Each structure stands twice: as structure tokens, then as C-alpha cells.
Short mmCIF file of C-alpha atoms and ligand atoms in Angstrom, two decimals:
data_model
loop_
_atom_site.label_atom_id
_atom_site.label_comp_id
_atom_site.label_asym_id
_atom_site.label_seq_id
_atom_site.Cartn_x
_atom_site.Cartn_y
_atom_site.Cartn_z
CA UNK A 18 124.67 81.91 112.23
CA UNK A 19 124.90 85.73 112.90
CA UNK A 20 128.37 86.98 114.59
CA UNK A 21 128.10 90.51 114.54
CA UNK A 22 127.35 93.59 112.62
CA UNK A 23 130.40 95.88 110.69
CA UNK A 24 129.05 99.00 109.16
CA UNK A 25 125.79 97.98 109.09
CA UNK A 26 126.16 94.81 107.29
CA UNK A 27 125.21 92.07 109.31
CA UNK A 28 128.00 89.00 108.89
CA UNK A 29 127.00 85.11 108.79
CA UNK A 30 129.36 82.03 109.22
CA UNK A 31 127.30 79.53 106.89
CA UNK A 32 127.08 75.93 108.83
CA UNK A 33 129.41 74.46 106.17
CA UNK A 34 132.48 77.37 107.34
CA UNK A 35 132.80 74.88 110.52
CA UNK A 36 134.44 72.25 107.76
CA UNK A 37 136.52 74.28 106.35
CA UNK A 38 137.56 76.24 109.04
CA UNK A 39 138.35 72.65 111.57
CA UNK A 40 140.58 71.69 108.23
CA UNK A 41 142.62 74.16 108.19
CA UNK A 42 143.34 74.48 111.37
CA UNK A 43 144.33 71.59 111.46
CA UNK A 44 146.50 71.28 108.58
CA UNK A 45 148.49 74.44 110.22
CA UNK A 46 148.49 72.25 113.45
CA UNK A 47 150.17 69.80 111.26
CA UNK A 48 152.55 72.22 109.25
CA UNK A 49 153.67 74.21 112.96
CA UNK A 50 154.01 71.06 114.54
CA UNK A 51 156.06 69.32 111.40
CA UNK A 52 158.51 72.93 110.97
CA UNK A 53 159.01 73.30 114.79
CA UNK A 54 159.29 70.24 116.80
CA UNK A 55 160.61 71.79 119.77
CA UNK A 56 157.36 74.06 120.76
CA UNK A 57 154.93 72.39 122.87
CA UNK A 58 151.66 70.67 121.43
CA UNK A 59 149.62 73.52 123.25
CA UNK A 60 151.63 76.46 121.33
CA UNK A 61 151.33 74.38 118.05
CA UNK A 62 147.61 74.60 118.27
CA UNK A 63 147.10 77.64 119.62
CA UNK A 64 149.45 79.07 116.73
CA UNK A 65 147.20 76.70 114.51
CA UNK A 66 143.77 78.36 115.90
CA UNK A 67 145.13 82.08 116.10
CA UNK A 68 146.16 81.80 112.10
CA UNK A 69 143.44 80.12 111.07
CA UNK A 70 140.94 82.85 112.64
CA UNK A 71 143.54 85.74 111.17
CA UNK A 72 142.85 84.36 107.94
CA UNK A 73 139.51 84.23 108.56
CA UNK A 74 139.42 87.50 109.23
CA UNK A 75 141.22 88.50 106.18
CA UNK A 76 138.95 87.07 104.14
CA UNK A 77 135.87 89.03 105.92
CA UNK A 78 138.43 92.29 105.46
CA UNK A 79 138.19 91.32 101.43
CA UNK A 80 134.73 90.95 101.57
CA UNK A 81 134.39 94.20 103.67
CA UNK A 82 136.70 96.41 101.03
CA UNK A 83 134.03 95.17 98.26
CA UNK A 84 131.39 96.08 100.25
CA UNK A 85 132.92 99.96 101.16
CA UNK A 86 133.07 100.85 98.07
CA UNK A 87 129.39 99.47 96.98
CA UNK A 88 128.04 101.24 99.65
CA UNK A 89 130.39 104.29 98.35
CA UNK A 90 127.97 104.05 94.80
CA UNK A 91 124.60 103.84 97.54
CA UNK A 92 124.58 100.34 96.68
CA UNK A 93 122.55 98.17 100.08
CA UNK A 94 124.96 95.58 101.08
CA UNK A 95 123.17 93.10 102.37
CA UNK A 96 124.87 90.61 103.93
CA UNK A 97 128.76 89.26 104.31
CA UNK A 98 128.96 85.16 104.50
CA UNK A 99 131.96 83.01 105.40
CA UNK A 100 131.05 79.25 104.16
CA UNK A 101 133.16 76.60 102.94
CA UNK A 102 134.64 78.26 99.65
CA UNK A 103 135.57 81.51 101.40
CA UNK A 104 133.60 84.90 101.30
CA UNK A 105 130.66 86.46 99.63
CA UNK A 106 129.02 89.64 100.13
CA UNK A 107 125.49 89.76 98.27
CA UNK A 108 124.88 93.07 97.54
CA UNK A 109 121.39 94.61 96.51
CA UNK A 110 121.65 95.11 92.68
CA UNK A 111 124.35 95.05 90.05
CA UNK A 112 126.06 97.72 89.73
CA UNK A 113 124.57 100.37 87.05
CA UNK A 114 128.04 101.51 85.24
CA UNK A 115 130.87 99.43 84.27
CA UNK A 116 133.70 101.77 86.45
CA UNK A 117 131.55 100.76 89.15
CA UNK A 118 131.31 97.20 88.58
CA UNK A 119 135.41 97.87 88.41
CA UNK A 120 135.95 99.24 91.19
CA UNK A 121 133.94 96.83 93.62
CA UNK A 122 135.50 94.36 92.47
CA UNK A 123 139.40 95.00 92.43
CA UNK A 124 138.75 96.28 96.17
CA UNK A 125 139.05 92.69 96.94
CA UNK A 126 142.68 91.48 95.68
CA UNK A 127 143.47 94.86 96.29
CA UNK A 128 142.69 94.83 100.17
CA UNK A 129 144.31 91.28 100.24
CA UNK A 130 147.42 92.26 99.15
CA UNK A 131 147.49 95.54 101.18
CA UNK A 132 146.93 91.96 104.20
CA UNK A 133 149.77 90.35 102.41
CA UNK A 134 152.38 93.07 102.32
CA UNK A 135 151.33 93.70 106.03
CA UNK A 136 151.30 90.17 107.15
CA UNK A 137 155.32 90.56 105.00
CA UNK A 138 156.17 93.41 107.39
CA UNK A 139 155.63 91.80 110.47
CA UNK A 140 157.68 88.73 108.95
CA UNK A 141 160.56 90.78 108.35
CA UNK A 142 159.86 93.04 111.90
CA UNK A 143 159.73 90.08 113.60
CA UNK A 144 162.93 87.20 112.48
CA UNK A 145 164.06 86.05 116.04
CA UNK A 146 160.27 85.37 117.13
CA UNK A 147 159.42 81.80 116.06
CA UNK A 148 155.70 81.91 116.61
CA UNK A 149 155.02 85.38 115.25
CA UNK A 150 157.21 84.59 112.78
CA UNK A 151 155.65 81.49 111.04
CA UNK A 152 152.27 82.55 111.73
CA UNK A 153 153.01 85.69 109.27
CA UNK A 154 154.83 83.79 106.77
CA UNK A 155 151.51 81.73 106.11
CA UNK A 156 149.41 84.64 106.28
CA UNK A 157 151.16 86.62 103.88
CA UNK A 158 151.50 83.59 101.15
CA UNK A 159 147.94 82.85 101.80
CA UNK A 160 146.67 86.79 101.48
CA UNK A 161 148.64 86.98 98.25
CA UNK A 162 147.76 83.79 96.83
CA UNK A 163 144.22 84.67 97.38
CA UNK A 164 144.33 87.77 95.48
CA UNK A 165 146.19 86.57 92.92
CA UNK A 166 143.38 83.55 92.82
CA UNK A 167 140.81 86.03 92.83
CA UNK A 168 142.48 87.90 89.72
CA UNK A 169 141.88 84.85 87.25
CA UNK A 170 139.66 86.61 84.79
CA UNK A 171 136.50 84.15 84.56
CA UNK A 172 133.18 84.29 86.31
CA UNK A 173 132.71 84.70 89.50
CA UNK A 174 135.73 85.35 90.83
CA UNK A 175 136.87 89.38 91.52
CA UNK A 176 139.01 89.39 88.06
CA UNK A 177 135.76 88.39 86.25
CA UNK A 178 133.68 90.74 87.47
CA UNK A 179 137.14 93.57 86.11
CA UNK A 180 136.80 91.38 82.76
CA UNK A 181 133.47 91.97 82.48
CA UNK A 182 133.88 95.72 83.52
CA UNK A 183 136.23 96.42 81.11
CA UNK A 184 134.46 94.92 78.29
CA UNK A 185 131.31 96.32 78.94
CA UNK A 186 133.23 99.69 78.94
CA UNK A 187 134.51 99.22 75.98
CA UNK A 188 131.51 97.83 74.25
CA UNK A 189 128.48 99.11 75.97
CA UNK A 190 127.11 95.55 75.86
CA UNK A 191 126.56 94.29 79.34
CA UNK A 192 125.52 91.29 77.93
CA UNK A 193 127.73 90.47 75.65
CA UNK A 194 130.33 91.19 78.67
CA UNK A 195 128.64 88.85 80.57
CA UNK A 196 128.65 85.97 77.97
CA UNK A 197 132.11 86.28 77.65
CA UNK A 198 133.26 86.70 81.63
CA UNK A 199 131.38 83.95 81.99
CA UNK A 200 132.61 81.25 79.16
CA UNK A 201 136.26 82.14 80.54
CA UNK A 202 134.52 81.32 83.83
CA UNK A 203 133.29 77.99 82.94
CA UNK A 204 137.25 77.79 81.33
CA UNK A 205 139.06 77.98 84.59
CA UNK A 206 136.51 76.05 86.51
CA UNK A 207 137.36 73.34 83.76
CA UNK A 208 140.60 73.62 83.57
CA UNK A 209 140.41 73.49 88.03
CA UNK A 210 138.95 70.47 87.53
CA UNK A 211 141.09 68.89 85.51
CA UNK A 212 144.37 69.95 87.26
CA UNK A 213 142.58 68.70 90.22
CA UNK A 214 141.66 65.16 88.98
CA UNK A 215 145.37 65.04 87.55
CA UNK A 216 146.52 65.69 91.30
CA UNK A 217 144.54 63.17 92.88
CA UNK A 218 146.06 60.28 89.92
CA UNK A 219 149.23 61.39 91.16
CA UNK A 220 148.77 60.61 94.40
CA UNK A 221 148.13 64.78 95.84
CA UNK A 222 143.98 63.01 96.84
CA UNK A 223 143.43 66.16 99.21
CA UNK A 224 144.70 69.70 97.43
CA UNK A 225 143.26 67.71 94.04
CA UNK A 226 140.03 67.08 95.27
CA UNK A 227 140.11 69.97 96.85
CA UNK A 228 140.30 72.18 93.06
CA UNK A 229 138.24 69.79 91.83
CA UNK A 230 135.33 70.68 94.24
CA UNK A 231 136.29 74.73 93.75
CA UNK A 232 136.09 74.25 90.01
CA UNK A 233 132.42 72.51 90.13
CA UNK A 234 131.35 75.24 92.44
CA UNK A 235 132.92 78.22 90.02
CA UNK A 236 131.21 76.44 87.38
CA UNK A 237 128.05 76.60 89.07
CA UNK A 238 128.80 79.96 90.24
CA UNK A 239 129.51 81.34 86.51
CA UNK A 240 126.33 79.77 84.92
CA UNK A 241 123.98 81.38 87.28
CA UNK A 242 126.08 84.73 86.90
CA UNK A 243 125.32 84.52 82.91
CA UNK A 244 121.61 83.10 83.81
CA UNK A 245 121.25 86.05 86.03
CA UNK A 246 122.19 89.07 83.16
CA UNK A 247 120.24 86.76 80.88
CA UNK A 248 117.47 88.13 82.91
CA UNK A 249 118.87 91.47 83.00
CA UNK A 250 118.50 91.55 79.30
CA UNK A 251 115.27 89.95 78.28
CA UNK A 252 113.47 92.64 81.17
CA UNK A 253 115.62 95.74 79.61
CA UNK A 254 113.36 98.43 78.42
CA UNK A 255 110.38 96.94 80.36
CA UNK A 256 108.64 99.20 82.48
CA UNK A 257 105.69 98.18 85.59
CA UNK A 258 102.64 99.62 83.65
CA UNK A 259 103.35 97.67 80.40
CA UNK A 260 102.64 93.87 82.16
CA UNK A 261 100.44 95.43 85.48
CA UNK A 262 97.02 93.77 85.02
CA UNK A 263 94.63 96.30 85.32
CA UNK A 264 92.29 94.31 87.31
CA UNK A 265 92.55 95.00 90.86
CA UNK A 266 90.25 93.20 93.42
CA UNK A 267 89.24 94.17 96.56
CA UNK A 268 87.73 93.32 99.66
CA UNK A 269 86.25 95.25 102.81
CA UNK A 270 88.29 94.74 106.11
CA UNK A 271 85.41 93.89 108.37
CA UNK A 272 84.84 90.24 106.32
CA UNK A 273 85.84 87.15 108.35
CA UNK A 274 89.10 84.75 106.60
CA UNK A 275 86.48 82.37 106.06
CA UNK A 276 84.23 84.19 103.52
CA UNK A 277 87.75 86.05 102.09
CA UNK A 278 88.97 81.88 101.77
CA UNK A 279 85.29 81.46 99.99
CA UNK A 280 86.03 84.50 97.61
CA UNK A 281 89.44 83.09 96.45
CA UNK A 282 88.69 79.48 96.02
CA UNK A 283 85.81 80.96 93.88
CA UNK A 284 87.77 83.76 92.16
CA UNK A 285 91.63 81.77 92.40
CA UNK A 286 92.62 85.50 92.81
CA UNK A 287 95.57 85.41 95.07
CA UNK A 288 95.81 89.30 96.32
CA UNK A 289 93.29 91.60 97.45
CA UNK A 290 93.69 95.23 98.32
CA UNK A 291 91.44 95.95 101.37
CA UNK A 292 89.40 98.90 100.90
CA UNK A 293 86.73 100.89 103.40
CA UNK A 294 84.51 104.04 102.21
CA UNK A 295 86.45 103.73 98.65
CA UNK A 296 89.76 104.19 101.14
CA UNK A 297 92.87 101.92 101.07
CA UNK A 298 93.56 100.46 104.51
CA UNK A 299 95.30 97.28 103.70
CA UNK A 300 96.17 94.16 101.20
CA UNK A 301 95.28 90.90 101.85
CA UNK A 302 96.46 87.70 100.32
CA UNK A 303 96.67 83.87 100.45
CA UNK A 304 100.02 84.04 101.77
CA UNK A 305 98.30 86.13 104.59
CA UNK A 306 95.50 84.19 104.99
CA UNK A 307 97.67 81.17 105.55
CA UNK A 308 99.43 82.21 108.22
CA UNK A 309 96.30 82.37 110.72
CA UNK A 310 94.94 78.21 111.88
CA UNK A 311 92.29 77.36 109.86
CA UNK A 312 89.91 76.96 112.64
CA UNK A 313 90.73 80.72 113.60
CA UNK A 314 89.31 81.81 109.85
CA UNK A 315 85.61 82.30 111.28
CA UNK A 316 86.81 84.17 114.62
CA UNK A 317 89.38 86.58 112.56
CA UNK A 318 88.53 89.80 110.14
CA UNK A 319 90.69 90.70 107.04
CA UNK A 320 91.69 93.17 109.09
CA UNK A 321 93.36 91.75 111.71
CA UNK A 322 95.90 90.00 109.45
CA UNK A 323 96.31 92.04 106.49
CA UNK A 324 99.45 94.16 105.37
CA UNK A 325 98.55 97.55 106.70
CA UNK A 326 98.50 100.15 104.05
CA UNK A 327 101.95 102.10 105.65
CA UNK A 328 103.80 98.38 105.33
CA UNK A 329 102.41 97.40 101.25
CA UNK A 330 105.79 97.80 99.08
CA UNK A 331 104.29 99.95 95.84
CA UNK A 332 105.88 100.20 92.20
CA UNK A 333 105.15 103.62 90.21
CA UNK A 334 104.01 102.91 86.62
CA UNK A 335 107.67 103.80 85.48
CA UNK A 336 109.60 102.18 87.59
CA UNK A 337 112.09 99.63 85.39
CA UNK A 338 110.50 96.06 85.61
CA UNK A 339 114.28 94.49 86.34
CA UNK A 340 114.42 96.75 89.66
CA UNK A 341 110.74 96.15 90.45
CA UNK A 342 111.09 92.37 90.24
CA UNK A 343 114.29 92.72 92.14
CA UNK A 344 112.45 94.51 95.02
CA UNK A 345 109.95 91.36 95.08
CA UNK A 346 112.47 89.24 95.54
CA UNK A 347 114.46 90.82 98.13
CA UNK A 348 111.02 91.07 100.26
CA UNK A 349 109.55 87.78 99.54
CA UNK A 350 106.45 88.73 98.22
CA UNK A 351 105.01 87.73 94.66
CA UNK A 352 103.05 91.15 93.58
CA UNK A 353 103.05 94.74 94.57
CA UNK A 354 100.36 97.39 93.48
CA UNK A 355 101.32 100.10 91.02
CA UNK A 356 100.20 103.47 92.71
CA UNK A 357 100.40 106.72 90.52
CA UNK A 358 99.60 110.43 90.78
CA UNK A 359 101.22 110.11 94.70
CA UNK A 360 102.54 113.56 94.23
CA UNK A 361 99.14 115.45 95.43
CA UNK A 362 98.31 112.89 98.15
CA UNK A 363 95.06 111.42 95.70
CA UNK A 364 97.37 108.41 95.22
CA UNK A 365 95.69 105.81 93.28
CA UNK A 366 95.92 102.03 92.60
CA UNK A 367 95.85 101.72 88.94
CA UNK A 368 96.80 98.05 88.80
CA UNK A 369 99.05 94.95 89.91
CA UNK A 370 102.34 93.32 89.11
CA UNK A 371 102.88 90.37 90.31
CA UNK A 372 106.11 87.39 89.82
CA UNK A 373 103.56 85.57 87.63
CA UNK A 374 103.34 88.34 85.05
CA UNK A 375 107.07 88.92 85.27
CA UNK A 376 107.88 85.29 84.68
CA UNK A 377 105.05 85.06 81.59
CA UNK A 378 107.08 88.52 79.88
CA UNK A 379 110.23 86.52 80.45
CA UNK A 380 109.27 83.46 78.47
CA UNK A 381 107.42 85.04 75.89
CA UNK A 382 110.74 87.21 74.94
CA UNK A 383 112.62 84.58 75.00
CA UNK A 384 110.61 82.19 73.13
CA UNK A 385 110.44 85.31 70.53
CA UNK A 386 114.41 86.25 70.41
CA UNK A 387 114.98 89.93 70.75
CA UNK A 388 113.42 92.12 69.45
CA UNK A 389 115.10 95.10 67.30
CA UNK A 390 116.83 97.74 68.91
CA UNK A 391 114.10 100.28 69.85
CA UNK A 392 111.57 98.47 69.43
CA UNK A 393 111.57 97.71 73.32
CA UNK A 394 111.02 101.55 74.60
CA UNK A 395 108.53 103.20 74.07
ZN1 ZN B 5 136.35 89.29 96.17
#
């Protein structure tokens, strides 16, 4: 669910947020009512509510300092999310140098303990005012505890990502930054785990489940991370042109969907740029094609459904494979012409990228190891 837009980046409470947010609440219903049995039930909760969405909003002011200082490097943040393990903004693409990958990420703890020594002030500003009072004590713990949490130095918390920055600084290796960030990662999801399942034998059932379902989600969390610069690696060095198929179909725009369905259960070619007088109008594919009723595909031209040629998403022959399969991604769309000589207006189609290829590259690397420095670039 969307609640609203802060510097352009549009901020989502994930359906699983209600959970968490309902428990805590509650549990600070419980604590306020337990530490001050003289207020009424109404100021219990309502002390219970109003700290539970300040800490909310702490954690979207973490998320936000991350995202500041992305946006400071012209990185696109996407999106902020609240769900049930806290906050997450997904940001466009990894950062390029390690400072940067640094600096995003101590924002975080950093801007919660900036909340922390705040949420401290106003406990000290405020002694003889009971509600104010206990509703900053929390929030101050809380803020603190969360950027010291946030510091552990494994994959994917903040103090992984500054692990992995400063070892990739030091090293130039990104990915043997990664591997590393990412076993100590998988260590302190482990070792979450384990404290976790110790609490719960001891009788502690909800704070030790509690790590124990963190620790299984870090773990997750870190594998993918490594998975992801796995990636990252095996693409380094490639460029669009060198796994483009040069083979690029077309079709004419005034053809019904029935004869272009015809043409591609007869070809299985999935993507067709739509040409008139030798002139690129459009591209047409299944995914396209799918979208109109199929007892519409006799009444209906290529044209009327295609992508028109201002909206097709187009890769220059030496634009970095990693960032061109990234851009797929991001749009949803599984192949994008590679257009070249743009410059004097003649731009021409010299061929086709699509996932498929990308994935095929992928495997074959990796079925092959890497290859010897150098050998990659040409
Ligand atoms: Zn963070």
C-alpha cells in the first residue's frame, strides 16, 4: 500500500508491516500500562499507538538518510518499504565506487543515532512529564539499539554493506568483498538463530523466536546479496554488441494480430520491430499480442497495440551488459534493440538483446570458470 511520496520516492507499508506494527503496539500497551498503573487505559494506548508510529517513523527517517545520499551520487531511489523486519529502500543499481557504497550505508545508524540522542534530549528536557517522558526513554533505547543492530558487520545489514566498502577499497575486488560481507552475514544470521532457539529453551518463546525468524531472513537476505554480485562478476567486461543477435525481424504495422500470431507460431520469434517504407514506427511482441482477447486478433492491426517507437527502451552497442540487463529488469521487458550511429539522426537497428541471451552468457561463464584477467575486454 502507497502512503505518500518524500523527495520523490514513493513509500509502501508492505501488508505484513500491519503484524508487526499491531505487536508492538501492543507490547508498549503492555510495558506503559505495567510501569504506570495510575494513567488511564485510554492514555496507555494512546502512548502505546503514538510510540509505536514515532518509531515507525524513525525507521522511514533511516531509510530516508540512505536514500539522500544515493540520490546525492545520481543514484534513482526507487522505492522506501516498511514490512515486518523493518525498512528497505531498493535503490536502482549498486553503487559504482566503494566510498560510495560507504557512505550510503553508514547514513543509516548514523541518522538513528542522531533519533536516539534526540529522543535522549527530550528525556532529560522533559523528567516531571510521565507520558513524554517514557515515550522518549523507549524511543531513544530503540533508535540506538537499532543502529547499533544495523552496525553488525555481515550481509545485509548497514555495517555489511561498510565491511564490504572497506574491503573492496582496500582490495579492488568487489567480489571478493562481497564473498566475505556475506559469509560474516550468513555468521550472524547463524549465530541469531541459535541465540534465539537458546531463548525459547529457556523459556524467553517470543524475543527467541523472534531472532530466530530475523536470522533466517538475514540469511536469506545475505545469500541473494552474494548471488546478486555473483552476477555482477560473471557479466563484467561484457558489452550489448558481443551477445546482440544480429537477426532482427520485422513486420509492417498495417497486418492484423491474427496473421502477426500466424508468423510467430511459425517463426517462435518472440519480438518484432514494426517497420513502414524501411521506417521504424514500432515493436511488437508476444507479450503485446497477449494483452488484446483473442477474438479481437482479426479486428486489430500491429499497430494499434504495439510499443510506439518514442516508448521502445534502446541499448547502444557499448553500453555494459550488467547495466543493460539491469534496465530490463527494472522495466519488465525481456529484450531491447541495440540502435547505433544515433548521433546524426540515421539511427539504425543493428540487432537485439534479449534476457534469453543474457541468461545463456551467464551459464556458459560459469560453467567455464573465469576466464584470465583481460581476456574479457576487448
Ligand atoms: Zn539501513
Amino acid at each position: 500500500m502507497r502512503i505518500g511520496r518524500i523527495l520523490g520516492i514513493p513509500i509502501f507499508l508492505h501488508s505484513t508491516w500491519v503484524i508487526i506494527f499491531a505487536a508492538i503496539t501492543y507490547s508498549l500497551y503492555a510495558q506503559f500500562a505495567q510501569q504506570n498503573p495510575s494513567w488511564t487505559p485510554a492514555q496507555q494506548w494512546g502512548v502505546g499507538v503514538l510510540t509505536s508510529v514515532l518509531f515507525f517513523a524513525s525507521l522511514l527517517f533511516h531509510e530516508l538518510a540512505h536514500s539522500v545520499v544515493a540520490q546525492h551520487y545520481k543514484i534513482r531511489v526507487l522505492s522506501i518499504t516498511l514490512f515486518i523486519f523493518g525498512g528497505v529502500a531498493s535503490i536502482e543499481r549498486d553503487p559504482s565506487k566503494a566510498i560510495q557504497e560507504f557512505n550510503i550505508a553508514i547514513a543509516g545508524p548514523l541518522a538513528s543515532g542522531f533519533l536516539g540522542g534526540c529522543f535522549f534530549g527530550m528525556f532529560l528536557l522533559f523528567p516531571s512529564n510521565e507520558t513524554v517522558a517514557a515515550l522518549a526513554d523507549w524511543l531513544w533505547k530503540t533508535n540506538l539499539m537499532l543502529a547499533v543492530f544495523n552496525l553488525l558487520p555481515g550481509f545485509p545489514l548497514d555495517g555489511g554493506r561498510i565491511f564490504r566498502a572497506i574491503i573492496w577499497g582496500a582490495t579492488k575486488n568487489f567480489s571478493k568483498a562481497t564473498r566475505v560481507a556475506g559469509a560474516s552475514g550468513r555468521l550472524i544470521a547463524y549465530a541469531m538463530i541459535l541465540v534465539g532457539g537458546f531463548g525459547v529453551f529457556k523459556g524467553f518463546l517470543a524475543p527467541g523466536l523472534w531472532s530466530v525468524f530475523i536470522g533466517f531472513f538475514l540469511l536469506n537476505a545475505a545469500q541473494e546479496s552474494v548471488a546478486q554480485a555473483a552476477i555482477r562478476e560473471t557479466l563484467s567486461g561484457l558489452r550489448a554488441a558481443d551477445v546482440m543477435s544480429h537477426e532482427v525481424p520485422t513486420v509492417g504495422r498495417a497486418i492484423s494480430l491474427e496473421d502477426y500470431g500466424a508468423e510467430v507460431l511459425r517463426t517462435g520469434r518472440r519480438c518484432h520491430l514494426v517497420i513502414t517504407d524501411d521506417r521504424l514506427v514500432g515493436m511488437m511482441n508476444v507479450h503485446k499480442l497477449n494483452s488484446v482477447p483473442r477474438d479481437e486478433w482479426a479486428h486489430n492491426s500491429v499497430q494499434a497495440v504495439m510499443i510506439p517507437r518514442e516508448r521502445i527502451l534502446w541499448a547502444t552497442p557499448d553500453e555494459p551488459l550488467l547495466g543493460l540487463l539491469e534496465r530490463l529488469l527494472s522495466a519488465d521487458i525481456n529484450q531491447m534493440p541495440i540502435v547505433s550511429g544515433s548521433d546524426e539522426g540515421a539511427a539504425q537497428i543493428i540487432g537485439m538483446v534479449t534476457r534469453d541471451s543474457i541468461l545463456r552468457v551467464m551459464q556458459t561463464r560459469t560453467e567455464l570458470g573465469p576466464l584470465p584477467a583481460g581476456a574479457t575486454s576487448k
